[in-house]
Amino acid sequence: MSALLMTSPPAINRDEPNCEFFENLERTRTQALVRRDLREIERLHAPEYELISPSGAAFSRARYLEAIAREPFYLAWEIVDLRLRVTGSMAVVRYMATLTFPSWRKVPSWHTDTYEQRADGQWQATWSQATEIQPTDVRDPDPMGRAPGGRLFV
C-alpha cells in the first residue's frame, strides 16, 4: 500500500519583486535617460551594461553615458504592455515602447531588458535590446503589425 504524500504549495516570498516593482524600475530608468540624469543612469545600469539600439548600434555603458551627456538622446519614452520573467537574481522585462528622438522621429519598438540583482540587493540593467517595429502591410496603419481583428502578424 502506497502512502499518500501531501505537500504544501510553495511559500510565496512577499519580498520578491513583482511586475509592479519592475515596471516602476523600468519607468525610473527610462525617464532618467530622457532627463539625462547621469547619476541615476549610473546607479541603474551595471558597469557591464550593453544596449543594442533599434538601428542595431551597440553601446557599452560608457559609450551610452557619453552620448547622453553630450546631447539629448531621447525626448520621450513610452512603455506599453510590460511583461516580466523573474527567477532568483535575474529578471527580464519585455514591452512595446515608443521612443521619440531629438529629430522628433517616433520609433515603435519591442524592448527587452535584463536586470540582475547585485550583492547589495540593488537591481541593475545589464542588457537592453530594442527592435524597431515595421508595419507589415502598407494598408495596415497599425505600427505593431496587427492584422485586422488585432492578431499580430508572425
PDB file of C-alpha atoms in Angstrom:
ATOM      1  CA  MET A   1       0.000   0.000   0.000  1.00  0.00           C
ATOM      2  CA  SER A   2       1.496   3.348  -1.000  1.00  0.00           C
ATOM      3  CA  ALA A   3       1.286   6.299   1.277  1.00  0.00           C
ATOM      4  CA  LEU A   4      -0.289   9.465   0.011  1.00  0.00           C
ATOM      5  CA  LEU A   5       2.287  12.217   0.203  1.00  0.00           C
ATOM      6  CA  MET A   6       0.771  15.593   0.987  1.00  0.00           C
ATOM      7  CA  THR A   7       2.826  18.605   0.068  1.00  0.00           C
ATOM      8  CA  SER A   8       2.180  22.229   0.757  1.00  0.00           C
ATOM      9  CA  PRO A   9       2.187  24.753  -2.058  1.00  0.00           C
ATOM     10  CA  PRO A  10       5.455  26.669  -2.316  1.00  0.00           C
ATOM     11  CA  ALA A  11       5.713  29.585   0.062  1.00  0.00           C
ATOM     12  CA  ILE A  12       5.257  32.979  -1.511  1.00  0.00           C
ATOM     13  CA  ASN A  13       8.088  35.361  -0.769  1.00  0.00           C
ATOM     14  CA  ARG A  14       6.300  38.647  -0.172  1.00  0.00           C
ATOM     15  CA  ASP A  15       9.630  40.492  -0.536  1.00  0.00           C
ATOM     16  CA  GLU A  16      10.285  39.143  -4.047  1.00  0.00           C
ATOM     17  CA  PRO A  17       9.923  41.890  -6.661  1.00  0.00           C
ATOM     18  CA  ASN A  18       6.813  41.613  -8.799  1.00  0.00           C
ATOM     19  CA  CYS A  19       5.713  43.087 -12.122  1.00  0.00           C
ATOM     20  CA  GLU A  20       4.758  46.393 -10.487  1.00  0.00           C
ATOM     21  CA  PHE A  21       8.248  46.682  -8.959  1.00  0.00           C
ATOM     22  CA  PHE A  22       9.952  46.114 -12.328  1.00  0.00           C
ATOM     23  CA  GLU A  23       7.547  48.355 -14.233  1.00  0.00           C
ATOM     24  CA  ASN A  24       8.355  51.155 -11.767  1.00  0.00           C
ATOM     25  CA  LEU A  25      12.081  50.379 -12.039  1.00  0.00           C
ATOM     26  CA  GLU A  26      11.933  50.421 -15.855  1.00  0.00           C
ATOM     27  CA  ARG A  27       9.986  53.695 -15.879  1.00  0.00           C
ATOM     28  CA  THR A  28      12.502  55.220 -13.444  1.00  0.00           C
ATOM     29  CA  ARG A  29      15.406  54.018 -15.611  1.00  0.00           C
ATOM     30  CA  THR A  30      13.953  55.210 -18.915  1.00  0.00           C
ATOM     31  CA  GLN A  31      12.889  58.600 -17.538  1.00  0.00           C
ATOM     32  CA  ALA A  32      16.412  59.105 -16.165  1.00  0.00           C
ATOM     33  CA  LEU A  33      17.626  58.544 -19.735  1.00  0.00           C
ATOM     34  CA  VAL A  34      15.137  61.100 -21.097  1.00  0.00           C
ATOM     35  CA  ARG A  35      16.061  63.646 -18.371  1.00  0.00           C
ATOM     36  CA  ARG A  36      19.783  62.916 -18.848  1.00  0.00           C
ATOM     37  CA  ASP A  37      20.186  62.296 -15.111  1.00  0.00           C
ATOM     38  CA  LEU A  38      23.673  60.783 -15.289  1.00  0.00           C
ATOM     39  CA  ARG A  39      23.878  59.950 -11.581  1.00  0.00           C
ATOM     40  CA  GLU A  40      20.611  57.983 -11.723  1.00  0.00           C
ATOM     41  CA  ILE A  41      21.601  56.350 -15.017  1.00  0.00           C
ATOM     42  CA  GLU A  42      24.892  55.146 -13.492  1.00  0.00           C
ATOM     43  CA  ARG A  43      23.047  53.803 -10.445  1.00  0.00           C
ATOM     44  CA  LEU A  44      20.535  51.840 -12.551  1.00  0.00           C
ATOM     45  CA  HIS A  45      22.943  50.465 -15.189  1.00  0.00           C
ATOM     46  CA  ALA A  46      25.559  47.851 -14.298  1.00  0.00           C
ATOM     47  CA  PRO A  47      29.172  48.628 -15.255  1.00  0.00           C
ATOM     48  CA  GLU A  48      28.972  45.823 -17.860  1.00  0.00           C
ATOM     49  CA  TYR A  49      25.680  47.143 -19.317  1.00  0.00           C
ATOM     50  CA  GLU A  50      25.215  46.893 -23.094  1.00  0.00           C
ATOM     51  CA  LEU A  51      22.499  48.296 -25.366  1.00  0.00           C
ATOM     52  CA  ILE A  52      21.568  47.239 -28.874  1.00  0.00           C
ATOM     53  CA  SER A  53      19.560  50.169 -30.268  1.00  0.00           C
ATOM     54  CA  PRO A  54      16.628  49.943 -32.714  1.00  0.00           C
ATOM     55  CA  SER A  55      19.070  50.729 -35.544  1.00  0.00           C
ATOM     56  CA  GLY A  56      21.343  47.861 -34.479  1.00  0.00           C
ATOM     57  CA  ALA A  57      24.099  50.016 -32.973  1.00  0.00           C
ATOM     58  CA  ALA A  58      25.868  48.517 -29.948  1.00  0.00           C
ATOM     59  CA  PHE A  59      26.631  50.724 -26.944  1.00  0.00           C
ATOM     60  CA  SER A  60      28.663  49.903 -23.849  1.00  0.00           C
ATOM     61  CA  ARG A  61      27.559  51.698 -20.692  1.00  0.00           C
ATOM     62  CA  ALA A  62      30.462  54.152 -21.067  1.00  0.00           C
ATOM     63  CA  ARG A  63      29.606  54.949 -24.699  1.00  0.00           C
ATOM     64  CA  TYR A  64      25.884  55.290 -23.880  1.00  0.00           C
ATOM     65  CA  LEU A  65      26.602  57.666 -20.982  1.00  0.00           C
ATOM     66  CA  GLU A  66      28.956  59.728 -23.158  1.00  0.00           C
ATOM     67  CA  ALA A  67      26.299  60.057 -25.861  1.00  0.00           C
ATOM     68  CA  ILE A  68      23.604  61.062 -23.353  1.00  0.00           C
ATOM     69  CA  ALA A  69      25.918  63.556 -21.594  1.00  0.00           C
ATOM     70  CA  ARG A  70      26.930  65.149 -24.900  1.00  0.00           C
ATOM     71  CA  GLU A  71      23.418  65.942 -26.138  1.00  0.00           C
ATOM     72  CA  PRO A  72      19.802  64.807 -25.730  1.00  0.00           C
ATOM     73  CA  PHE A  73      19.423  61.189 -26.825  1.00  0.00           C
ATOM     74  CA  TYR A  74      15.661  60.764 -26.232  1.00  0.00           C
ATOM     75  CA  LEU A  75      12.815  63.277 -25.965  1.00  0.00           C
ATOM     76  CA  ALA A  76      10.259  60.742 -24.699  1.00  0.00           C
ATOM     77  CA  TRP A  77       9.957  57.043 -23.884  1.00  0.00           C
ATOM     78  CA  GLU A  78       6.521  55.453 -23.609  1.00  0.00           C
ATOM     79  CA  ILE A  79       6.018  51.950 -22.195  1.00  0.00           C
ATOM     80  CA  VAL A  80       3.002  49.750 -23.003  1.00  0.00           C
ATOM     81  CA  ASP A  81       2.123  46.184 -22.020  1.00  0.00           C
ATOM     82  CA  LEU A  82       5.159  45.308 -19.893  1.00  0.00           C
ATOM     83  CA  ARG A  83       5.674  41.602 -19.257  1.00  0.00           C
ATOM     84  CA  LEU A  84       8.034  40.029 -16.771  1.00  0.00           C
ATOM     85  CA  ARG A  85      10.043  36.846 -16.238  1.00  0.00           C
ATOM     86  CA  VAL A  86      11.934  36.644 -12.940  1.00  0.00           C
ATOM     87  CA  THR A  87      13.941  33.887 -11.345  1.00  0.00           C
ATOM     88  CA  GLY A  88      16.364  34.190  -8.462  1.00  0.00           C
ATOM     89  CA  SER A  89      18.585  37.208  -9.023  1.00  0.00           C
ATOM     90  CA  MET A  90      17.704  37.755 -12.702  1.00  0.00           C
ATOM     91  CA  ALA A  91      14.696  39.357 -14.356  1.00  0.00           C
ATOM     92  CA  VAL A  92      13.722  40.050 -17.955  1.00  0.00           C
ATOM     93  CA  VAL A  93      11.171  42.701 -18.901  1.00  0.00           C
ATOM     94  CA  ARG A  94       9.673  42.994 -22.362  1.00  0.00           C
ATOM     95  CA  TYR A  95       7.301  45.629 -23.657  1.00  0.00           C
ATOM     96  CA  MET A  96       6.273  47.755 -26.569  1.00  0.00           C
ATOM     97  CA  ALA A  97       7.829  51.188 -26.479  1.00  0.00           C
ATOM     98  CA  THR A  98       7.541  54.353 -28.485  1.00  0.00           C
ATOM     99  CA  LEU A  99      10.857  56.177 -28.451  1.00  0.00           C
ATOM    100  CA  THR A 100      10.920  59.819 -29.503  1.00  0.00           C
ATOM    101  CA  PHE A 101      14.312  61.070 -30.636  1.00  0.00           C
ATOM    102  CA  PRO A 102      15.570  64.707 -30.827  1.00  0.00           C
ATOM    103  CA  SER A 103      14.674  64.722 -34.543  1.00  0.00           C
ATOM    104  CA  TRP A 104      11.058  64.171 -33.345  1.00  0.00           C
ATOM    105  CA  ARG A 105      11.090  60.799 -35.099  1.00  0.00           C
ATOM    106  CA  LYS A 106       8.902  58.346 -33.181  1.00  0.00           C
ATOM    107  CA  VAL A 107      10.080  54.749 -33.275  1.00  0.00           C
ATOM    108  CA  PRO A 108       7.708  51.993 -32.189  1.00  0.00           C
ATOM    109  CA  SER A 109       9.785  49.112 -30.906  1.00  0.00           C
ATOM    110  CA  TRP A 110       9.894  45.919 -28.922  1.00  0.00           C
ATOM    111  CA  HIS A 111      12.129  46.488 -25.946  1.00  0.00           C
ATOM    112  CA  THR A 112      13.716  43.814 -23.753  1.00  0.00           C
ATOM    113  CA  ASP A 113      15.824  44.493 -20.673  1.00  0.00           C
ATOM    114  CA  THR A 114      17.724  42.074 -18.484  1.00  0.00           C
ATOM    115  CA  TYR A 115      18.168  43.007 -14.833  1.00  0.00           C
ATOM    116  CA  GLU A 116      20.439  41.378 -12.267  1.00  0.00           C
ATOM    117  CA  GLN A 117      20.230  41.746  -8.515  1.00  0.00           C
ATOM    118  CA  ARG A 118      23.569  42.753  -7.022  1.00  0.00           C
ATOM    119  CA  ALA A 119      25.079  41.572  -3.721  1.00  0.00           C
ATOM    120  CA  ASP A 120      23.775  44.739  -2.035  1.00  0.00           C
ATOM    121  CA  GLY A 121      20.218  43.875  -3.166  1.00  0.00           C
ATOM    122  CA  GLN A 122      20.009  46.560  -5.862  1.00  0.00           C
ATOM    123  CA  TRP A 123      18.638  45.611  -9.283  1.00  0.00           C
ATOM    124  CA  GLN A 124      20.607  46.950 -12.263  1.00  0.00           C
ATOM    125  CA  ALA A 125      20.051  46.733 -16.005  1.00  0.00           C
ATOM    126  CA  THR A 126      22.733  44.619 -17.685  1.00  0.00           C
ATOM    127  CA  TRP A 127      21.444  44.261 -21.262  1.00  0.00           C
ATOM    128  CA  SER A 128      18.909  46.098 -23.391  1.00  0.00           C
ATOM    129  CA  GLN A 129      17.684  45.186 -26.862  1.00  0.00           C
ATOM    130  CA  ALA A 130      15.347  47.384 -28.901  1.00  0.00           C
ATOM    131  CA  THR A 131      13.918  46.276 -32.234  1.00  0.00           C
ATOM    132  CA  GLU A 132      12.049  48.738 -34.406  1.00  0.00           C
ATOM    133  CA  ILE A 133       8.597  47.508 -35.385  1.00  0.00           C
ATOM    134  CA  GLN A 134       7.915  47.918 -39.076  1.00  0.00           C
ATOM    135  CA  PRO A 135       4.369  47.846 -40.425  1.00  0.00           C
ATOM    136  CA  THR A 136       3.948  44.586 -42.320  1.00  0.00           C
ATOM    137  CA  ASP A 137       1.349  45.907 -44.729  1.00  0.00           C
ATOM    138  CA  VAL A 138       1.283  49.458 -46.085  1.00  0.00           C
ATOM    139  CA  ARG A 139      -2.517  49.299 -45.963  1.00  0.00           C
ATOM    140  CA  ASP A 140      -2.366  48.500 -42.231  1.00  0.00           C
ATOM    141  CA  PRO A 141      -1.737  51.680 -40.213  1.00  0.00           C
ATOM    142  CA  ASP A 142      -1.076  49.704 -37.027  1.00  0.00           C
ATOM    143  CA  PRO A 143       2.665  50.110 -36.251  1.00  0.00           C
ATOM    144  CA  MET A 144       2.577  46.961 -34.109  1.00  0.00           C
ATOM    145  CA  GLY A 145       1.863  44.883 -37.220  1.00  0.00           C
ATOM    146  CA  ARG A 146      -1.531  43.589 -36.114  1.00  0.00           C
ATOM    147  CA  ALA A 147      -3.821  42.173 -38.732  1.00  0.00           C
ATOM    148  CA  PRO A 148      -7.439  43.343 -38.879  1.00  0.00           C
ATOM    149  CA  GLY A 149      -9.054  41.984 -35.737  1.00  0.00           C
ATOM    150  CA  GLY A 150      -5.976  42.659 -33.605  1.00  0.00           C
ATOM    151  CA  ARG A 151      -3.965  39.479 -34.308  1.00  0.00           C
ATOM    152  CA  LEU A 152      -0.202  40.010 -34.627  1.00  0.00           C
ATOM    153  CA  PHE A 153       1.405  39.020 -37.914  1.00  0.00           C
ATOM    154  CA  VAL A 154       4.205  36.496 -37.402  1.00  0.00           C
TER     155      VAL A 154
END
